[in-house]
Coordinates of C-alpha atoms in Angstrom, one line a residue:
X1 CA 180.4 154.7 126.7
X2 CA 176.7 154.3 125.0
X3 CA 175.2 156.1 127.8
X4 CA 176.5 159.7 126.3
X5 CA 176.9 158.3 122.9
X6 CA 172.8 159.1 123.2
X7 CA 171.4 162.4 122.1
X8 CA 168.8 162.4 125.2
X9 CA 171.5 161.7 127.5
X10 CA 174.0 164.2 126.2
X11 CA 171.4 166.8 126.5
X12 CA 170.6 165.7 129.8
X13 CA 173.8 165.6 131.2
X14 CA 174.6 169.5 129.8
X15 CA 171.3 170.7 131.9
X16 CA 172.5 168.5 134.8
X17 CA 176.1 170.1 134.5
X18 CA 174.2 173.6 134.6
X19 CA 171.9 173.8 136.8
X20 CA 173.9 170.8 139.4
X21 CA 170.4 169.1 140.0
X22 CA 167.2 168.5 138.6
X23 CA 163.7 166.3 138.8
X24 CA 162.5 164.5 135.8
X25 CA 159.5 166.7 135.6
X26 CA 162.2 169.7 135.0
X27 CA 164.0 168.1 132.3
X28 CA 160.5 166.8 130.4
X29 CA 159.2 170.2 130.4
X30 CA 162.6 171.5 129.2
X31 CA 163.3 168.9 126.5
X32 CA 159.4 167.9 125.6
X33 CA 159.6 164.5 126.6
X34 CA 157.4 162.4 129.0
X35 CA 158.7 161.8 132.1
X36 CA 159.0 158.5 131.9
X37 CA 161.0 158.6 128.9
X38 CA 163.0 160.7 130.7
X39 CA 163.5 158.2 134.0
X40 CA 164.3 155.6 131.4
X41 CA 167.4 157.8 130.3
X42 CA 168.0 159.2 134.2
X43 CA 168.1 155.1 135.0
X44 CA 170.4 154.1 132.3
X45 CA 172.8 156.9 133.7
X46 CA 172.5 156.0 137.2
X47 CA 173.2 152.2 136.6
X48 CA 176.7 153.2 135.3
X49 CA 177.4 155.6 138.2
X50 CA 177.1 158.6 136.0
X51 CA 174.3 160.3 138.2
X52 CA 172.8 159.7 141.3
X53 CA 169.4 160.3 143.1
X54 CA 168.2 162.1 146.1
X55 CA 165.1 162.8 147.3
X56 CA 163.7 165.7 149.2
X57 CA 159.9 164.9 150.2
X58 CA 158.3 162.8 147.3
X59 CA 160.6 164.5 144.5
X60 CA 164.1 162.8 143.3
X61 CA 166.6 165.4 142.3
X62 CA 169.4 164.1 140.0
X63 CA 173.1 165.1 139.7
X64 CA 176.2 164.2 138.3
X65 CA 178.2 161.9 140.5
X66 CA 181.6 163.9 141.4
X67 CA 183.8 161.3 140.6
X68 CA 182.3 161.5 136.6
X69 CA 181.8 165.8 136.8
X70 CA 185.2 165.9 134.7
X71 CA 184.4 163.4 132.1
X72 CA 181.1 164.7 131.4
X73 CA 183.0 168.3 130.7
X74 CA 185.3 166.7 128.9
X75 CA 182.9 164.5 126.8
X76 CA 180.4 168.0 126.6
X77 CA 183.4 170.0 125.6
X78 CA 184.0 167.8 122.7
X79 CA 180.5 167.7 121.5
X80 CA 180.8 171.8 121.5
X81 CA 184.0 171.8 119.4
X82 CA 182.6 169.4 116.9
X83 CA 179.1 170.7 116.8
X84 CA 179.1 173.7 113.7
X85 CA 178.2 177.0 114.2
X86 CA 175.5 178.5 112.7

């Protein structure tokens, strides 16, 4: 699936899987990326079910849609086993 075949999204989907929800502004500070860079990547996800949105005043938090939780470990898991130590 090319939407965690992507660096960005691989990274985003770990914090997401951490901290269960986040607002774009979050993840740009934490990955030093404009926020719309980041809502370009959040959008991609969310078109292929992968997260969804939901907002609380003006903000949109983002999660991992529970039906996709254990394929994103899985998929997460295998990037840690493959990724060398250093």
């Amino acid at each position: 699936m090319g939407a965690v075949g992507n660096p960005t999204r691989m990274k985003i989907l770990f914090l997401l899987r951490e901290e269960g929800r986040m607002c774009p502004c979050d993840l740009s500070d934490i990955l030093g990326m404009s926020v719309p860079a980041i809502s370009q990547h959040l959008k991609k996800m969310k078109s292929l079910d992968l997260v969804f949105a939901m907002r609380e005043a003006q903000t949109l938090y983002y999660s991992i849609h529970e039906k996709e939780k254990l394929f994103v470990n899985e998929v997460l898991s295998l990037v840690a086993k493959s990724t060398p130590t250093l």
